[in-house]
Coordinates of C-alpha atoms and ligand atoms in Angstrom, one line a residue:
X1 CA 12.4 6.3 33.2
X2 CA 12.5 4.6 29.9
X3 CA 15.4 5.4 27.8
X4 CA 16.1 5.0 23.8
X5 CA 17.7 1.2 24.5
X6 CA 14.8 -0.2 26.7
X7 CA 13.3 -2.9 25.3
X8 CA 9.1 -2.0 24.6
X9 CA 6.2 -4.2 23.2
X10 CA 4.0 -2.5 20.9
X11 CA 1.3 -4.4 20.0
X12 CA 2.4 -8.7 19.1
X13 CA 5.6 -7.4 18.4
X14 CA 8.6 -7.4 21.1
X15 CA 11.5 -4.9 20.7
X16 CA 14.5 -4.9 21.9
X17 CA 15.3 -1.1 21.9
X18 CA 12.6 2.1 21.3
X19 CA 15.2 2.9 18.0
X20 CA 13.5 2.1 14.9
X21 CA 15.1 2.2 11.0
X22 CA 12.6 4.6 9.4
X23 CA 11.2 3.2 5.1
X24 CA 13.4 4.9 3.1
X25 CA 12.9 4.4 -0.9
X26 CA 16.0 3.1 -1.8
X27 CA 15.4 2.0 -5.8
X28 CA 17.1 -1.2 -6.2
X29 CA 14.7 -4.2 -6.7
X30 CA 15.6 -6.8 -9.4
X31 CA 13.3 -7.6 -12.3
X32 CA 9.8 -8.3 -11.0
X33 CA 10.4 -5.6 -8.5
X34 CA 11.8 -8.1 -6.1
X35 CA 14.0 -7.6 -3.3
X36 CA 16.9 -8.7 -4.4
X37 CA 20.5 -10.1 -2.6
X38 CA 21.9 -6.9 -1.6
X39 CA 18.7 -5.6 -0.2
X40 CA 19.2 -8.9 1.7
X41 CA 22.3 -7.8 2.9
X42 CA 21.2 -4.2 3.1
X43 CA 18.6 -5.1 5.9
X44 CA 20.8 -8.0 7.6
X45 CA 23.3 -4.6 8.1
X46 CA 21.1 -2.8 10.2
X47 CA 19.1 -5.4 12.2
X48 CA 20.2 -4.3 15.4
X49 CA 17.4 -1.3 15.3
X50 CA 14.5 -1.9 17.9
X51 CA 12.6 -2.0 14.5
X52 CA 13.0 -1.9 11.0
X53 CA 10.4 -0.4 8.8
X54 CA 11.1 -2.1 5.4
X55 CA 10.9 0.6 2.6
X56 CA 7.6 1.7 0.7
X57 CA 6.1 -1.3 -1.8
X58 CA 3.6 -1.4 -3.7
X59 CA 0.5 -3.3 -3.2
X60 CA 0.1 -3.7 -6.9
X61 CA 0.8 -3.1 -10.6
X62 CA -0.8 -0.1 -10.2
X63 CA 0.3 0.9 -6.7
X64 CA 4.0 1.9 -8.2
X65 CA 5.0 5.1 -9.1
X66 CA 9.3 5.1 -8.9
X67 CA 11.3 3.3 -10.5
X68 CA 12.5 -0.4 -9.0
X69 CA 10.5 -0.3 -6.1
X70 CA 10.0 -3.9 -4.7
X71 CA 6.3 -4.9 -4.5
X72 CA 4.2 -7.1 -1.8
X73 CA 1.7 -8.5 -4.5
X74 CA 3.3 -11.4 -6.1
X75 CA 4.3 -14.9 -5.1
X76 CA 7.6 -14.3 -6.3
X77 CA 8.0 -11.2 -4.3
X78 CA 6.7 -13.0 -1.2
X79 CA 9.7 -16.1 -2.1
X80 CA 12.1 -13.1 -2.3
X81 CA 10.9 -11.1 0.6
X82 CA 11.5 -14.2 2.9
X83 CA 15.3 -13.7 2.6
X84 CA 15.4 -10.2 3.9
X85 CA 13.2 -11.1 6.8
X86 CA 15.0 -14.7 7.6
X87 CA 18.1 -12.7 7.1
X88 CA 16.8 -10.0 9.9
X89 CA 15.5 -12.5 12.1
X90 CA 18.4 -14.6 12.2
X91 CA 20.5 -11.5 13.5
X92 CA 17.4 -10.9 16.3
X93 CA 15.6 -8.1 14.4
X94 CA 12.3 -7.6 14.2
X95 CA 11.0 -5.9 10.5
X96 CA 7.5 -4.9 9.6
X97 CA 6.9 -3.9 5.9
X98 CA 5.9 -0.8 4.5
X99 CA 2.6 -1.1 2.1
X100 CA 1.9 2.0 -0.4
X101 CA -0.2 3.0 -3.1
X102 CA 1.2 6.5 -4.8
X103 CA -1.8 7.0 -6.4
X104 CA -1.4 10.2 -8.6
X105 CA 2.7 10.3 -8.1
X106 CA 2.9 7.9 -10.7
X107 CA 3.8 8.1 -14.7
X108 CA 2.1 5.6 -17.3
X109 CA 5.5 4.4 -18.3
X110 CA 5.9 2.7 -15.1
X111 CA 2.2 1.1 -14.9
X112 CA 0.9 -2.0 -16.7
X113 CA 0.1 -1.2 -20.6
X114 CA -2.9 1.4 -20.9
X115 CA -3.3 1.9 -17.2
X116 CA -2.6 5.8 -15.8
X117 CA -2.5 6.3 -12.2
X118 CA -5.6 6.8 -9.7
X119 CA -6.6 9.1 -6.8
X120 CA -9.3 10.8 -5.1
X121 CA -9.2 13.7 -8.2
X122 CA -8.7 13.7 -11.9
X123 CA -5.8 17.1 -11.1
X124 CA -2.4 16.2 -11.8
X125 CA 0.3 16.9 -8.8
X126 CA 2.9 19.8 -9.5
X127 CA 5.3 16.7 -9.0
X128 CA 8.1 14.6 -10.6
X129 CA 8.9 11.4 -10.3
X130 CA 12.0 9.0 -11.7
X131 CA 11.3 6.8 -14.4
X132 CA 13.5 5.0 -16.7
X133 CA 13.4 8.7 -18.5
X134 CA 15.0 10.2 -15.5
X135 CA 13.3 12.4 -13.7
X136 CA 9.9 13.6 -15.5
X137 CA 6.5 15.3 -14.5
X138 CA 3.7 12.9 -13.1
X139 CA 0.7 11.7 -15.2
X140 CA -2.6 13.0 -14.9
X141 CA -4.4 10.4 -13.4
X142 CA -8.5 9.5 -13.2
X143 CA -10.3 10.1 -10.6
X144 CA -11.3 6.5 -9.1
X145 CA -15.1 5.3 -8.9
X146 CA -16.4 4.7 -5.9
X147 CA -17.2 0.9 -6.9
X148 CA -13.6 0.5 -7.2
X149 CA -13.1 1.2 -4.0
X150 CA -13.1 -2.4 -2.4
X151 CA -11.1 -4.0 -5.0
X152 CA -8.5 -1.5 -3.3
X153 CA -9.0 -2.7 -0.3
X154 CA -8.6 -6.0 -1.3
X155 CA -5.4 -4.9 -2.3
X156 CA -4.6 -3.8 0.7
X157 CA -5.7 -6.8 2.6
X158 CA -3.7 -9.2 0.0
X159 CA -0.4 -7.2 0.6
X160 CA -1.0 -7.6 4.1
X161 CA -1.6 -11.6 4.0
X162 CA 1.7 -11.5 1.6
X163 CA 3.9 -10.0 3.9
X164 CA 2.6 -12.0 6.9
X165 CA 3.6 -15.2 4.6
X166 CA 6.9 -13.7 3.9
X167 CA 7.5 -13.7 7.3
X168 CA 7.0 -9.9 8.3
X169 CA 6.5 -9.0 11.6
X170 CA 3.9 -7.0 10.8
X171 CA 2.6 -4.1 8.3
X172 CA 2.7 -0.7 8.7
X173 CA 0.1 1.4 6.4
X174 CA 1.3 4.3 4.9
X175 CA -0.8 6.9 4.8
X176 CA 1.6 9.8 4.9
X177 CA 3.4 11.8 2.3
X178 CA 1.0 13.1 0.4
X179 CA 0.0 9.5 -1.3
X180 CA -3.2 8.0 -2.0
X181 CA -5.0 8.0 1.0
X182 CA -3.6 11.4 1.8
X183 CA -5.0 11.9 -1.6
X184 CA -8.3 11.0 0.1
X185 CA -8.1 12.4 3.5
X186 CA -7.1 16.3 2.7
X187 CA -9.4 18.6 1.5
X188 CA -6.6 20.1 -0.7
X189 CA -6.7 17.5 -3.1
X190 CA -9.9 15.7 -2.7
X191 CA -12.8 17.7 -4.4
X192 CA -14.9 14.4 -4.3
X193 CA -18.5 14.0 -3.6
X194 CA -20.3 11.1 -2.3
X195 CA -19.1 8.3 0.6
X196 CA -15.5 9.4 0.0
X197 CA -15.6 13.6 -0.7
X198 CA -16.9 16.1 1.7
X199 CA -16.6 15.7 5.4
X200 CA -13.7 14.8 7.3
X201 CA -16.1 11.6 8.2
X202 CA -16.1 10.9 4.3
X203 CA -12.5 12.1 3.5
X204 CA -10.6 9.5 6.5
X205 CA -13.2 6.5 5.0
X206 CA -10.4 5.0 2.8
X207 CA -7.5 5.2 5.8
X208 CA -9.9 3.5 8.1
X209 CA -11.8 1.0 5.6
X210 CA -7.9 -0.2 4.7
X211 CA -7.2 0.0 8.4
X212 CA -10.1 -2.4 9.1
X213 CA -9.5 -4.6 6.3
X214 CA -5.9 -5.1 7.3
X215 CA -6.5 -5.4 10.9
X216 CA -9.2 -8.3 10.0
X217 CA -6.3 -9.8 7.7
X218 CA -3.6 -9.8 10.6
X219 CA -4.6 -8.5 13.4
X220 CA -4.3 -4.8 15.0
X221 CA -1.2 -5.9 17.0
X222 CA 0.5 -6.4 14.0
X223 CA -0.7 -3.3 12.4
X224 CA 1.1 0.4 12.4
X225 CA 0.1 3.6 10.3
X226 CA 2.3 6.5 9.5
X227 CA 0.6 10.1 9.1
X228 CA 2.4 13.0 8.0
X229 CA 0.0 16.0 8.8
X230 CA 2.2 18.6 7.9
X231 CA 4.0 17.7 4.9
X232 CA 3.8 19.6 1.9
X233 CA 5.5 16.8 -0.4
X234 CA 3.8 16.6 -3.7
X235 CA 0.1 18.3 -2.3
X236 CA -0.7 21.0 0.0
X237 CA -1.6 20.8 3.8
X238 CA -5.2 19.8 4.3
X239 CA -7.4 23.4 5.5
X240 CA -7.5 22.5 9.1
X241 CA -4.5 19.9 9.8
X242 CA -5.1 19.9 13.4
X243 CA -8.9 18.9 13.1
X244 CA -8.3 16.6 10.0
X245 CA -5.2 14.4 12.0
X246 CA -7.2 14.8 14.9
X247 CA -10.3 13.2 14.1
X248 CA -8.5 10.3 12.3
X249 CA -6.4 9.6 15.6
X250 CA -9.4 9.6 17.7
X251 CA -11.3 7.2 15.2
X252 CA -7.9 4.5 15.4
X253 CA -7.7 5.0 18.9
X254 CA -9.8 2.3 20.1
X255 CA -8.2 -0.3 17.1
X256 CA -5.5 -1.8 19.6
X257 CA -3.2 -1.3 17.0
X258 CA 0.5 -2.0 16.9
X259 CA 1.8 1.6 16.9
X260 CA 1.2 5.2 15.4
X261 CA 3.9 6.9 13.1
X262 CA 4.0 10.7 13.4
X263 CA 6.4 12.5 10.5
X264 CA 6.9 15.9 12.0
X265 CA 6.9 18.4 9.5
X266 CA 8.5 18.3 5.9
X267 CA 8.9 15.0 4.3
X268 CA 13.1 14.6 4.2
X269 CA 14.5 14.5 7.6
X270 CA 15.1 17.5 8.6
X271 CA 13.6 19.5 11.4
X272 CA 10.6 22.4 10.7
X273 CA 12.2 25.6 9.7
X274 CA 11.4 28.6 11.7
X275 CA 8.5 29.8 11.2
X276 CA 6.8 27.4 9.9
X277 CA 2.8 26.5 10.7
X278 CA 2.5 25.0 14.1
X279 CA 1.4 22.0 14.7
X280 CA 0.1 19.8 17.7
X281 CA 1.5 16.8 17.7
X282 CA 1.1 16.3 21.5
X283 CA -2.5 17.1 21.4
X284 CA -2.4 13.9 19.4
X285 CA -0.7 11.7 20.7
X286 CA -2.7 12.4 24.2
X287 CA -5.7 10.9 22.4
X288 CA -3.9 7.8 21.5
X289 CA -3.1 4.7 24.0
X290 CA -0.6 3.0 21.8
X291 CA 2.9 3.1 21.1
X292 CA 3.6 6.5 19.3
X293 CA 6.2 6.4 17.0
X294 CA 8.0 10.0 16.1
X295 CA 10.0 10.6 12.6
X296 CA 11.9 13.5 11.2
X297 CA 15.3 15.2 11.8
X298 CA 15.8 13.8 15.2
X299 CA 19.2 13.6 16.7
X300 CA 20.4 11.0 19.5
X301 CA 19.3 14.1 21.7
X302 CA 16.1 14.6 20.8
X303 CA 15.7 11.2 20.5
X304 CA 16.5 10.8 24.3
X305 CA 14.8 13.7 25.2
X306 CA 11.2 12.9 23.5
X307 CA 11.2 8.8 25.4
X308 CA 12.1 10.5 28.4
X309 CA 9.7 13.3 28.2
X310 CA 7.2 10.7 27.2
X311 CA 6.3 12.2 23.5
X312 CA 7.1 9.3 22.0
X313 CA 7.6 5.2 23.0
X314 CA 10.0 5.1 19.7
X315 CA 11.9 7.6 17.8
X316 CA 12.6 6.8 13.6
X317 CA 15.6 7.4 11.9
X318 CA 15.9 8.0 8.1
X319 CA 19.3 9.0 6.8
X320 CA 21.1 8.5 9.8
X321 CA 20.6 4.7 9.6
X322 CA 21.6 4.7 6.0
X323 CA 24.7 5.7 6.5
X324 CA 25.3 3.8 9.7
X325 CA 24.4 0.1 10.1
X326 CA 25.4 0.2 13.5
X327 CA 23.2 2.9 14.5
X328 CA 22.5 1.7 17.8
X329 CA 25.7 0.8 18.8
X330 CA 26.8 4.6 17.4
X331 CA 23.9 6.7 19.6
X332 CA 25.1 4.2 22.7
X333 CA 28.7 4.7 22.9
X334 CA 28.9 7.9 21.9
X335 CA 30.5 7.2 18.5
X336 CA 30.7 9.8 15.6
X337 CA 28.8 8.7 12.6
X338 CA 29.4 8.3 8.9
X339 CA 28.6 10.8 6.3
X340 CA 25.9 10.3 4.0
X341 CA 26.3 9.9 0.5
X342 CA 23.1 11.7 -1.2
X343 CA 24.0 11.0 -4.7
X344 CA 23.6 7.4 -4.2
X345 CA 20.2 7.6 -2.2
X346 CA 18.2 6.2 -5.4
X347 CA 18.8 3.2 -7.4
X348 CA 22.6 2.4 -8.1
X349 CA 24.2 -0.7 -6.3
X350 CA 26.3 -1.5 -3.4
X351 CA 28.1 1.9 -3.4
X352 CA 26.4 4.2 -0.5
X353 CA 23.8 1.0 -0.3
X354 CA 26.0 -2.0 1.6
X355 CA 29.4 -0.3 2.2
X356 CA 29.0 1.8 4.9
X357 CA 31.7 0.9 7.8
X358 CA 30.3 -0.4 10.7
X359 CA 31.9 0.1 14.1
X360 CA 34.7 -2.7 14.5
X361 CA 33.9 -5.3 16.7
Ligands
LIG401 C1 10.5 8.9 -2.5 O1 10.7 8.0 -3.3 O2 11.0 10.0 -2.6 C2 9.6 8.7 -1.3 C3 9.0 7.5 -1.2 C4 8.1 7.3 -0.2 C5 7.9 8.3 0.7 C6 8.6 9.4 0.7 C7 9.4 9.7 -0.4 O3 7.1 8.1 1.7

């Protein structure tokens, strides 16, 4: 029976334990929105997960919608990626990068001059986001043509190609939280007609066109996607979740990819209140024959208890591996762990960043 701390090999990519370090927006990239010497130091920390899933960044100018994110489209940004992956490799970690477009959870202030942000529908989110201003209500954003799609993609595919160069692992898509291609894919927010409006077929086209382009660009093995069926975060659940999710993990079944990234519930990390709408995820993850990543409040005993139920080949942690560097060590020995300090999730420096205590040697 496979345990948390067995080594597994999803995809290209050879772990050393199922316990992966979940992307977590963290808000403190230098000019250029480049990681920048404490992120360095930030990842080195917690290199001993199975996995680290470097946090959200934007394929693009346009792709940005918080404040200091780091990005995956320049050359600079691929020069100053290279440290935080050199940095995890040299401690035996493996780290795949996070590649995001917000679409409409943007604000002009943070986009190139004259640009707004783009989705599926011209309807503003009943959102914020943090800007130089603080914290302010998204911009309305256009609706994008449907010949703009495959400079998108081409997006996409270039962020992919960048973070191979900058020495990534691999990618993981993310199409979950209630960003652009969940902008596409739910029937909540995408009022669209033509090849990407309509049917489920039409709605998942942009999730599996930027699966495909990727998976051309690197390969599937190097390839994961994270889905969050449930969440609510900035747009509501899709009409019928458990068809919508379903179809779309049938359709990347056959893609050989990497792994599949499952957030149960509410965006946040915590577990689904009581009472809340239920959800299949097992019905899922039956269909798919890849490593199946789960995300979302989970405990060390959860955690055990999903691998050895066999729910899930690897279990994400968000919070719990900011606050402790040494999280492995911490959920193998037994060994009570840190508080977090939520004030100093977003932006900021070192403070609750690079100072959390790990475990003496
Ligand atoms: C956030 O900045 O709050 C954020 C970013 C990416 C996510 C979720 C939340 O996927």
């Amino acid at each position: 029976m496979n345990t948390l701390f067995d080594p597994i090999k999803i995809g290209d990519i050879t772990l050393a334990n199922r316990i992966v370090m979940a992307p977590l927006t963290r808000n403190r990239a230098i000019e250029g929105n480049k990681p920048g010497p404490l992120t360095v130091e930030y990842y080195r920390q917690r290199a001993s997960a199975g996995l680290i899933v470097a946090e959200a960044s934007p394929i693009s100018p346009t792709a940005q919608g918080y404040l200091d994110t780091p990005g995956i489209w320049s050359a600079e940004q691929v020069e100053a990626w290279k440290a935080v992956t050199g940095a995890v490799h040299a401690e035996g970690g493996k780290i795949v990068l996070q590649i995001w477009h917000v679409g409409r959870i943007s604000h002009t202030s943070l986009l190139p001059a004259g640009e707004v942000p783009v989705s599926s529908t011209d309807k503003a989110a009943d959102a914020s986001t943090f800007t130089r201003d603080g914290f302010i209500p998204v911009s309305k954003p256009r609706a994008l043509r449907d010949d703009e799609i495959p400079a998108l993609i081409d997006d996409y595919r270039r962020a992919a190609r960048n973070a191979i160069g900058a020495g990534f692992d691999g990618v993981e898509i993310h199409a979950a939280n209630t960003y652009l291609i969940e902008q596409f894919l739910r029937d909540s927010v995408n009022e669209r007609s033509g090849p990407y409006g309509g049917s489920v077929e039409n709605r998942a086209r942009l999730l599996l066109e930027v699966t495909n382009a990727v998976i051309a660009e690197i390969g599937a093995g190097r390839t994961g996607i994270r889905l969050s069926p449930m969440t609510t975060f900035t747009a509501p659940r899709d009409s019928n979740p458990q068809a919508t999710y379903g179809y779309v993990v049938d359709q990347l079944a056959p893609l050989g990819l990497a792994y599949l990234h499952m957030i149960e519930g509410e965006t946040g990390g915590t577990r689904e209140p009581e009472g809340a709408p239920a959800f299949d995820y097992a019905a899922l993850r039956s269909r798919f024959p890849g490593a199946w990543m789960v995300n979302n409040g989970y405990t060390k005993e959860l955690g055990k208890q999903a691998v050895s139920d066999r729910l899930a080949d690897l279990v994400a942690y968000g919070r719990p591996f900011i606050s402790n560097p040494d999280l492995v060590r911490r959920l193998r020995d037994g060994a009570p762990l840190n508080e977090l300090r939520a004030d100093k999730l977003y932006g900021g420096g070192a403070e609750g960043y690079t100072d959390y205590p790990a475990l003496a040697a």
